[in-house]
Amino acid sequence: MTALRVFLVALFGILVVLETLSLPGQYAYMAQQNPEEAYLRWPSTIVSVFWVVCVQVVIVATWKLLTLVRKDLIFTDASIKWVNVMVWAIAAAWVVLVGVFLWVGFNADDPGVIVLFFLFTSAVSVVGLVLVVMRALLKRATDLRSDMEAVI
């Protein structure tokens, strides 16, 4: 569990650098190099930073769930709350991804970009749906534990 926490902290730190320095700088540079597409600078920056924030929300929720595991409180309503946070963060990222996918799909002249966005959308869909299934399993296990504690 300690190794996972170390990697979560490292990933969170890398994402902070990405959202504050790398992404804004990259889109500014792209706008400078390609002035006819400079209008995409701010929408691209905002959407990219939004996706990074969604990942950060999932990281924080994972950290909280690890804390609940350590305290042996994973089968409580508190854990379901944090899984719901993860589900909503992934759902929000998915909705924006589908919007970008549609926009790119209608404006792209290269089918490779469309295939890439389809791959991303499918991957996020699978992750989100697996998390929904895991949430249902956690809910069921929480209910069973509550019933068992009531009997004992």
Short mmCIF file of N, CA and C in Angstrom, two decimals:
data_model
loop_
_atom_site.label_atom_id
_atom_site.label_comp_id
_atom_site.label_asym_id
_atom_site.label_seq_id
_atom_site.Cartn_x
_atom_site.Cartn_y
_atom_site.Cartn_z
N MET A 1 0.82 -1.19 0.00
CA MET A 1 0.00 0.00 0.00
C MET A 1 0.87 1.26 0.00
N THR A 2 2.03 1.17 0.64
CA THR A 2 2.93 2.31 0.68
C THR A 2 3.44 2.65 -0.71
N ALA A 3 3.77 1.61 -1.48
CA ALA A 3 4.26 1.85 -2.85
C ALA A 3 3.19 2.55 -3.69
N LEU A 4 1.95 2.14 -3.54
CA LEU A 4 0.87 2.78 -4.29
C LEU A 4 0.74 4.25 -3.89
N ARG A 5 0.85 4.53 -2.62
CA ARG A 5 0.77 5.92 -2.16
C ARG A 5 1.92 6.75 -2.73
N VAL A 6 3.11 6.18 -2.78
CA VAL A 6 4.26 6.90 -3.35
C VAL A 6 4.00 7.23 -4.81
N PHE A 7 3.51 6.26 -5.55
CA PHE A 7 3.24 6.50 -6.96
C PHE A 7 2.07 7.45 -7.17
N LEU A 8 1.08 7.42 -6.31
CA LEU A 8 -0.03 8.38 -6.40
C LEU A 8 0.48 9.81 -6.18
N VAL A 9 1.35 9.99 -5.20
CA VAL A 9 1.92 11.32 -4.95
C VAL A 9 2.76 11.77 -6.14
N ALA A 10 3.57 10.86 -6.68
CA ALA A 10 4.39 11.21 -7.84
C ALA A 10 3.52 11.58 -9.04
N LEU A 11 2.49 10.77 -9.29
CA LEU A 11 1.59 11.05 -10.41
C LEU A 11 0.87 12.38 -10.21
N PHE A 12 0.41 12.64 -9.00
CA PHE A 12 -0.28 13.89 -8.73
C PHE A 12 0.66 15.07 -8.99
N GLY A 13 1.90 14.96 -8.53
CA GLY A 13 2.87 16.03 -8.75
C GLY A 13 3.16 16.26 -10.22
N ILE A 14 3.30 15.19 -10.97
CA ILE A 14 3.54 15.31 -12.41
C ILE A 14 2.34 15.98 -13.08
N LEU A 15 1.14 15.63 -12.66
CA LEU A 15 -0.06 16.23 -13.24
C LEU A 15 -0.17 17.71 -12.91
N VAL A 16 0.28 18.12 -11.71
CA VAL A 16 0.28 19.55 -11.37
C VAL A 16 1.21 20.31 -12.32
N VAL A 17 2.39 19.76 -12.57
CA VAL A 17 3.33 20.39 -13.51
C VAL A 17 2.72 20.43 -14.91
N LEU A 18 2.08 19.34 -15.29
CA LEU A 18 1.46 19.27 -16.61
C LEU A 18 0.38 20.33 -16.78
N GLU A 19 -0.50 20.46 -15.79
CA GLU A 19 -1.62 21.39 -15.94
C GLU A 19 -1.23 22.85 -15.77
N THR A 20 -0.15 23.13 -15.05
CA THR A 20 0.22 24.53 -14.81
C THR A 20 1.29 25.05 -15.77
N LEU A 21 2.16 24.18 -16.23
CA LEU A 21 3.26 24.64 -17.07
C LEU A 21 3.22 24.05 -18.48
N SER A 22 3.19 22.75 -18.57
CA SER A 22 3.37 22.08 -19.85
C SER A 22 2.22 22.32 -20.82
N LEU A 23 0.99 22.04 -20.41
CA LEU A 23 -0.14 22.20 -21.33
C LEU A 23 -0.34 23.65 -21.77
N PRO A 24 -0.41 24.61 -20.86
CA PRO A 24 -0.56 26.00 -21.33
C PRO A 24 0.60 26.44 -22.23
N GLY A 25 1.81 26.04 -21.87
CA GLY A 25 2.97 26.41 -22.69
C GLY A 25 2.93 25.76 -24.06
N GLN A 26 2.54 24.51 -24.12
CA GLN A 26 2.47 23.80 -25.40
C GLN A 26 1.43 24.42 -26.33
N TYR A 27 0.26 24.73 -25.78
CA TYR A 27 -0.78 25.33 -26.63
C TYR A 27 -0.43 26.76 -27.04
N ALA A 28 0.27 27.49 -26.19
CA ALA A 28 0.74 28.83 -26.56
C ALA A 28 1.76 28.73 -27.70
N TYR A 29 2.66 27.78 -27.60
CA TYR A 29 3.66 27.57 -28.64
C TYR A 29 2.99 27.17 -29.95
N MET A 30 2.01 26.27 -29.87
CA MET A 30 1.32 25.83 -31.08
C MET A 30 0.57 26.99 -31.74
N ALA A 31 -0.02 27.86 -30.93
CA ALA A 31 -0.72 29.03 -31.48
C ALA A 31 0.26 29.98 -32.15
N GLN A 32 1.44 30.10 -31.58
CA GLN A 32 2.48 30.96 -32.16
C GLN A 32 2.99 30.40 -33.49
N GLN A 33 3.15 29.09 -33.55
CA GLN A 33 3.68 28.45 -34.75
C GLN A 33 2.65 28.32 -35.86
N ASN A 34 1.38 28.26 -35.51
CA ASN A 34 0.31 28.06 -36.47
C ASN A 34 -0.80 29.08 -36.21
N PRO A 35 -0.61 30.34 -36.63
CA PRO A 35 -1.57 31.40 -36.30
C PRO A 35 -2.99 31.18 -36.80
N GLU A 36 -3.17 30.43 -37.89
CA GLU A 36 -4.53 30.22 -38.40
C GLU A 36 -5.35 29.31 -37.49
N GLU A 37 -4.69 28.57 -36.60
CA GLU A 37 -5.42 27.74 -35.64
C GLU A 37 -5.23 28.23 -34.21
N ALA A 38 -4.84 29.49 -34.06
CA ALA A 38 -4.62 30.06 -32.73
C ALA A 38 -5.91 30.14 -31.92
N TYR A 39 -7.05 30.16 -32.59
CA TYR A 39 -8.33 30.23 -31.87
C TYR A 39 -8.57 28.99 -31.01
N LEU A 40 -7.84 27.90 -31.27
CA LEU A 40 -7.99 26.67 -30.50
C LEU A 40 -7.16 26.67 -29.22
N ARG A 41 -6.32 27.69 -29.03
CA ARG A 41 -5.40 27.69 -27.89
C ARG A 41 -6.14 27.55 -26.56
N TRP A 42 -7.08 28.44 -26.29
CA TRP A 42 -7.74 28.44 -24.99
C TRP A 42 -8.73 27.29 -24.82
N PRO A 43 -9.54 26.97 -25.82
CA PRO A 43 -10.40 25.79 -25.63
C PRO A 43 -9.59 24.51 -25.40
N SER A 44 -8.51 24.35 -26.14
CA SER A 44 -7.67 23.15 -25.96
C SER A 44 -7.03 23.14 -24.58
N THR A 45 -6.56 24.28 -24.12
CA THR A 45 -5.95 24.37 -22.79
C THR A 45 -6.97 24.04 -21.72
N ILE A 46 -8.14 24.63 -21.82
CA ILE A 46 -9.18 24.42 -20.79
C ILE A 46 -9.62 22.95 -20.75
N VAL A 47 -9.85 22.36 -21.90
CA VAL A 47 -10.29 20.97 -21.94
C VAL A 47 -9.20 20.05 -21.41
N SER A 48 -7.96 20.27 -21.81
CA SER A 48 -6.86 19.42 -21.35
C SER A 48 -6.66 19.53 -19.85
N VAL A 49 -6.70 20.74 -19.33
CA VAL A 49 -6.55 20.93 -17.88
C VAL A 49 -7.73 20.30 -17.15
N PHE A 50 -8.92 20.39 -17.72
CA PHE A 50 -10.09 19.75 -17.11
C PHE A 50 -9.88 18.25 -16.98
N TRP A 51 -9.37 17.61 -18.04
CA TRP A 51 -9.11 16.18 -17.99
C TRP A 51 -8.08 15.83 -16.93
N VAL A 52 -7.05 16.66 -16.81
CA VAL A 52 -6.03 16.42 -15.79
C VAL A 52 -6.65 16.55 -14.40
N VAL A 53 -7.51 17.54 -14.20
CA VAL A 53 -8.18 17.70 -12.90
C VAL A 53 -9.05 16.48 -12.60
N CYS A 54 -9.72 15.94 -13.60
CA CYS A 54 -10.53 14.73 -13.39
C CYS A 54 -9.65 13.57 -12.91
N VAL A 55 -8.48 13.43 -13.50
CA VAL A 55 -7.56 12.37 -13.06
C VAL A 55 -7.10 12.64 -11.64
N GLN A 56 -6.84 13.91 -11.31
CA GLN A 56 -6.42 14.25 -9.95
C GLN A 56 -7.52 13.94 -8.94
N VAL A 57 -8.76 14.16 -9.30
CA VAL A 57 -9.88 13.82 -8.42
C VAL A 57 -9.89 12.32 -8.16
N VAL A 58 -9.67 11.52 -9.19
CA VAL A 58 -9.62 10.06 -9.02
C VAL A 58 -8.44 9.67 -8.12
N ILE A 59 -7.33 10.35 -8.25
CA ILE A 59 -6.17 10.06 -7.39
C ILE A 59 -6.49 10.36 -5.93
N VAL A 60 -7.10 11.50 -5.67
CA VAL A 60 -7.46 11.86 -4.29
C VAL A 60 -8.46 10.85 -3.72
N ALA A 61 -9.45 10.47 -4.52
CA ALA A 61 -10.44 9.49 -4.06
C ALA A 61 -9.77 8.14 -3.79
N THR A 62 -8.83 7.75 -4.62
CA THR A 62 -8.09 6.51 -4.39
C THR A 62 -7.31 6.58 -3.09
N TRP A 63 -6.69 7.72 -2.82
CA TRP A 63 -5.96 7.93 -1.57
C TRP A 63 -6.91 7.76 -0.37
N LYS A 64 -8.08 8.37 -0.47
CA LYS A 64 -9.06 8.26 0.61
C LYS A 64 -9.51 6.81 0.81
N LEU A 65 -9.71 6.09 -0.29
CA LEU A 65 -10.09 4.68 -0.18
C LEU A 65 -8.98 3.84 0.46
N LEU A 66 -7.74 4.15 0.13
CA LEU A 66 -6.62 3.45 0.77
C LEU A 66 -6.60 3.71 2.27
N THR A 67 -6.92 4.94 2.66
CA THR A 67 -6.99 5.27 4.08
C THR A 67 -8.10 4.46 4.76
N LEU A 68 -9.23 4.33 4.09
CA LEU A 68 -10.34 3.54 4.64
C LEU A 68 -9.97 2.07 4.75
N VAL A 69 -9.21 1.57 3.79
CA VAL A 69 -8.74 0.18 3.86
C VAL A 69 -7.84 -0.01 5.07
N ARG A 70 -6.91 0.93 5.27
CA ARG A 70 -5.98 0.84 6.39
C ARG A 70 -6.72 0.87 7.73
N LYS A 71 -7.80 1.63 7.81
CA LYS A 71 -8.58 1.73 9.04
C LYS A 71 -9.65 0.65 9.14
N ASP A 72 -9.67 -0.27 8.19
CA ASP A 72 -10.68 -1.33 8.12
C ASP A 72 -12.10 -0.77 8.07
N LEU A 73 -12.27 0.29 7.29
CA LEU A 73 -13.58 0.90 7.11
C LEU A 73 -14.02 0.89 5.64
N ILE A 74 -13.43 -0.01 4.87
CA ILE A 74 -13.71 -0.01 3.44
C ILE A 74 -15.16 -0.40 3.15
N PHE A 75 -15.74 -1.25 3.98
CA PHE A 75 -17.12 -1.68 3.76
C PHE A 75 -18.09 -0.79 4.54
N THR A 76 -17.99 0.53 4.28
CA THR A 76 -18.88 1.50 4.90
C THR A 76 -19.40 2.44 3.82
N ASP A 77 -20.36 3.26 4.21
CA ASP A 77 -20.91 4.24 3.26
C ASP A 77 -19.88 5.28 2.86
N ALA A 78 -18.88 5.51 3.70
CA ALA A 78 -17.82 6.47 3.36
C ALA A 78 -17.06 6.02 2.12
N SER A 79 -16.82 4.73 1.99
CA SER A 79 -16.10 4.23 0.82
C SER A 79 -16.95 4.39 -0.44
N ILE A 80 -18.24 4.15 -0.32
CA ILE A 80 -19.12 4.29 -1.48
C ILE A 80 -19.14 5.75 -1.94
N LYS A 81 -19.08 6.68 -0.99
CA LYS A 81 -19.03 8.10 -1.34
C LYS A 81 -17.82 8.39 -2.22
N TRP A 82 -16.65 7.86 -1.85
CA TRP A 82 -15.44 8.12 -2.62
C TRP A 82 -15.44 7.42 -3.97
N VAL A 83 -16.05 6.25 -4.03
CA VAL A 83 -16.19 5.58 -5.33
C VAL A 83 -17.13 6.40 -6.22
N ASN A 84 -18.19 6.96 -5.64
CA ASN A 84 -19.09 7.83 -6.41
C ASN A 84 -18.35 9.05 -6.95
N VAL A 85 -17.45 9.60 -6.15
CA VAL A 85 -16.64 10.74 -6.62
C VAL A 85 -15.83 10.33 -7.85
N MET A 86 -15.26 9.13 -7.78
CA MET A 86 -14.48 8.64 -8.92
C MET A 86 -15.36 8.44 -10.16
N VAL A 87 -16.53 7.86 -9.94
CA VAL A 87 -17.45 7.62 -11.06
C VAL A 87 -17.86 8.94 -11.71
N TRP A 88 -18.18 9.94 -10.90
CA TRP A 88 -18.60 11.23 -11.45
C TRP A 88 -17.45 11.94 -12.15
N ALA A 89 -16.23 11.82 -11.64
CA ALA A 89 -15.08 12.44 -12.31
C ALA A 89 -14.84 11.79 -13.66
N ILE A 90 -14.94 10.47 -13.71
CA ILE A 90 -14.75 9.78 -14.99
C ILE A 90 -15.90 10.09 -15.94
N ALA A 91 -17.12 10.19 -15.42
CA ALA A 91 -18.27 10.53 -16.27
C ALA A 91 -18.13 11.93 -16.85
N ALA A 92 -17.67 12.88 -16.04
CA ALA A 92 -17.48 14.25 -16.53
C ALA A 92 -16.40 14.28 -17.62
N ALA A 93 -15.31 13.57 -17.39
CA ALA A 93 -14.24 13.51 -18.40
C ALA A 93 -14.76 12.85 -19.68
N TRP A 94 -15.60 11.81 -19.53
CA TRP A 94 -16.14 11.10 -20.68
C TRP A 94 -17.05 12.00 -21.51
N VAL A 95 -17.90 12.76 -20.83
CA VAL A 95 -18.82 13.66 -21.55
C VAL A 95 -18.04 14.67 -22.38
N VAL A 96 -17.02 15.26 -21.77
CA VAL A 96 -16.20 16.24 -22.52
C VAL A 96 -15.44 15.53 -23.64
N LEU A 97 -14.96 14.33 -23.38
CA LEU A 97 -14.24 13.57 -24.41
C LEU A 97 -15.15 13.26 -25.60
N VAL A 98 -16.38 12.87 -25.34
CA VAL A 98 -17.32 12.60 -26.43
C VAL A 98 -17.58 13.88 -27.23
N GLY A 99 -17.73 15.01 -26.54
CA GLY A 99 -17.91 16.29 -27.24
C GLY A 99 -16.73 16.63 -28.13
N VAL A 100 -15.53 16.45 -27.61
CA VAL A 100 -14.32 16.72 -28.41
C VAL A 100 -14.23 15.72 -29.57
N PHE A 101 -14.56 14.46 -29.29
CA PHE A 101 -14.53 13.43 -30.32
C PHE A 101 -15.48 13.80 -31.47
N LEU A 102 -16.67 14.24 -31.14
CA LEU A 102 -17.63 14.64 -32.18
C LEU A 102 -17.13 15.85 -32.96
N TRP A 103 -16.59 16.83 -32.25
CA TRP A 103 -16.08 18.02 -32.93
C TRP A 103 -14.93 17.66 -33.85
N VAL A 104 -14.01 16.85 -33.35
CA VAL A 104 -12.87 16.43 -34.17
C VAL A 104 -13.36 15.59 -35.35
N GLY A 105 -14.31 14.70 -35.08
CA GLY A 105 -14.82 13.83 -36.13
C GLY A 105 -15.44 14.59 -37.28
N PHE A 106 -16.14 15.67 -36.99
CA PHE A 106 -16.76 16.46 -38.05
C PHE A 106 -15.79 17.40 -38.74
N ASN A 107 -14.64 17.66 -38.12
CA ASN A 107 -13.68 18.61 -38.68
C ASN A 107 -12.37 17.98 -39.14
N ALA A 108 -12.18 16.71 -38.90
CA ALA A 108 -10.91 16.07 -39.23
C ALA A 108 -10.86 15.68 -40.70
N ASP A 109 -9.67 15.80 -41.25
CA ASP A 109 -9.46 15.33 -42.62
C ASP A 109 -8.57 14.08 -42.63
N ASP A 110 -8.18 13.63 -41.45
CA ASP A 110 -7.35 12.45 -41.31
C ASP A 110 -8.10 11.41 -40.48
N PRO A 111 -8.35 10.23 -41.02
CA PRO A 111 -9.10 9.22 -40.25
C PRO A 111 -8.33 8.70 -39.04
N GLY A 112 -7.02 8.85 -39.01
CA GLY A 112 -6.23 8.39 -37.88
C GLY A 112 -6.60 9.09 -36.59
N VAL A 113 -6.89 10.36 -36.66
CA VAL A 113 -7.27 11.13 -35.48
C VAL A 113 -8.62 10.63 -34.94
N ILE A 114 -9.53 10.32 -35.85
CA ILE A 114 -10.84 9.81 -35.45
C ILE A 114 -10.70 8.46 -34.76
N VAL A 115 -9.86 7.60 -35.31
CA VAL A 115 -9.63 6.28 -34.71
C VAL A 115 -8.99 6.45 -33.33
N LEU A 116 -8.07 7.37 -33.20
CA LEU A 116 -7.41 7.62 -31.91
C LEU A 116 -8.42 8.10 -30.87
N PHE A 117 -9.28 9.02 -31.25
CA PHE A 117 -10.30 9.50 -30.32
C PHE A 117 -11.33 8.41 -30.00
N PHE A 118 -11.63 7.56 -30.97
CA PHE A 118 -12.52 6.43 -30.69
C PHE A 118 -11.88 5.49 -29.68
N LEU A 119 -10.58 5.27 -29.82
CA LEU A 119 -9.85 4.43 -28.87
C LEU A 119 -9.90 5.04 -27.47
N PHE A 120 -9.62 6.34 -27.35
CA PHE A 120 -9.67 7.02 -26.05
C PHE A 120 -11.06 6.94 -25.44
N THR A 121 -12.07 7.21 -26.26
CA THR A 121 -13.45 7.18 -25.76
C THR A 121 -13.84 5.78 -25.30
N SER A 122 -13.44 4.77 -26.06
CA SER A 122 -13.73 3.39 -25.66
C SER A 122 -13.02 3.03 -24.37
N ALA A 123 -11.77 3.43 -24.23
CA ALA A 123 -11.00 3.11 -23.03
C ALA A 123 -11.61 3.77 -21.79
N VAL A 124 -11.97 5.04 -21.90
CA VAL A 124 -12.58 5.73 -20.76
C VAL A 124 -13.95 5.11 -20.45
N SER A 125 -14.68 4.71 -21.48
CA SER A 125 -15.97 4.05 -21.26
C SER A 125 -15.79 2.75 -20.49
N VAL A 126 -14.81 1.95 -20.87
CA VAL A 126 -14.56 0.68 -20.19
C VAL A 126 -14.16 0.92 -18.74
N VAL A 127 -13.26 1.85 -18.51
CA VAL A 127 -12.82 2.16 -17.14
C VAL A 127 -14.01 2.61 -16.29
N GLY A 128 -14.82 3.50 -16.84
CA GLY A 128 -15.99 3.98 -16.11
C GLY A 128 -16.98 2.88 -15.80
N LEU A 129 -17.24 2.02 -16.77
CA LEU A 129 -18.20 0.94 -16.54
C LEU A 129 -17.67 -0.12 -15.57
N VAL A 130 -16.37 -0.40 -15.64
CA VAL A 130 -15.78 -1.32 -14.66
C VAL A 130 -15.90 -0.73 -13.26
N LEU A 131 -15.69 0.56 -13.14
CA LEU A 131 -15.82 1.21 -11.84
C LEU A 131 -17.26 1.16 -11.33
N VAL A 132 -18.23 1.28 -12.22
CA VAL A 132 -19.63 1.17 -11.82
C VAL A 132 -19.92 -0.25 -11.31
N VAL A 133 -19.38 -1.25 -11.98
CA VAL A 133 -19.56 -2.64 -11.52
C VAL A 133 -18.88 -2.82 -10.16
N MET A 134 -17.68 -2.29 -10.01
CA MET A 134 -16.97 -2.41 -8.73
C MET A 134 -17.73 -1.69 -7.62
N ARG A 135 -18.36 -0.58 -7.96
CA ARG A 135 -19.16 0.15 -6.97
C ARG A 135 -20.34 -0.71 -6.52
N ALA A 136 -20.99 -1.38 -7.47
CA ALA A 136 -22.11 -2.26 -7.13
C ALA A 136 -21.65 -3.41 -6.23
N LEU A 137 -20.49 -3.95 -6.52
CA LEU A 137 -19.95 -5.02 -5.67
C LEU A 137 -19.62 -4.50 -4.27
N LEU A 138 -19.04 -3.32 -4.20
CA LEU A 138 -18.74 -2.72 -2.90
C LEU A 138 -20.02 -2.46 -2.12
N LYS A 139 -21.03 -1.96 -2.79
CA LYS A 139 -22.31 -1.69 -2.14
C LYS A 139 -22.91 -2.98 -1.58
N ARG A 140 -22.84 -4.03 -2.37
CA ARG A 140 -23.38 -5.32 -1.93
C ARG A 140 -22.59 -5.86 -0.73
N ALA A 141 -21.28 -5.77 -0.79
CA ALA A 141 -20.44 -6.24 0.31
C ALA A 141 -20.68 -5.41 1.57
N THR A 142 -20.89 -4.12 1.39
CA THR A 142 -21.18 -3.24 2.53
C THR A 142 -22.50 -3.61 3.17
N ASP A 143 -23.51 -3.87 2.34
CA ASP A 143 -24.82 -4.29 2.87
C ASP A 143 -24.70 -5.63 3.62
N LEU A 144 -23.97 -6.57 3.05
CA LEU A 144 -23.80 -7.87 3.70
C LEU A 144 -23.06 -7.74 5.02
N ARG A 145 -22.04 -6.89 5.05
CA ARG A 145 -21.30 -6.69 6.30
C ARG A 145 -22.20 -6.05 7.35
N SER A 146 -23.01 -5.09 6.96
CA SER A 146 -23.94 -4.45 7.89
C SER A 146 -24.94 -5.46 8.44
N ASP A 147 -25.45 -6.32 7.56
CA ASP A 147 -26.39 -7.35 8.00
C ASP A 147 -25.71 -8.32 8.97
N MET A 148 -24.48 -8.68 8.67
CA MET A 148 -23.77 -9.63 9.52
C MET A 148 -23.46 -9.01 10.89
N GLU A 149 -23.09 -7.74 10.90
CA GLU A 149 -22.82 -7.07 12.17
C GLU A 149 -24.08 -6.94 13.01
N ALA A 150 -25.23 -6.78 12.33
CA ALA A 150 -26.51 -6.70 13.07
C ALA A 150 -26.85 -8.03 13.70
N VAL A 151 -26.51 -9.12 13.04
CA VAL A 151 -26.78 -10.45 13.58
C VAL A 151 -25.87 -10.76 14.76
N ILE A 152 -24.62 -10.35 14.63
CA ILE A 152 -23.65 -10.63 15.70
C ILE A 152 -23.88 -9.66 16.81
#
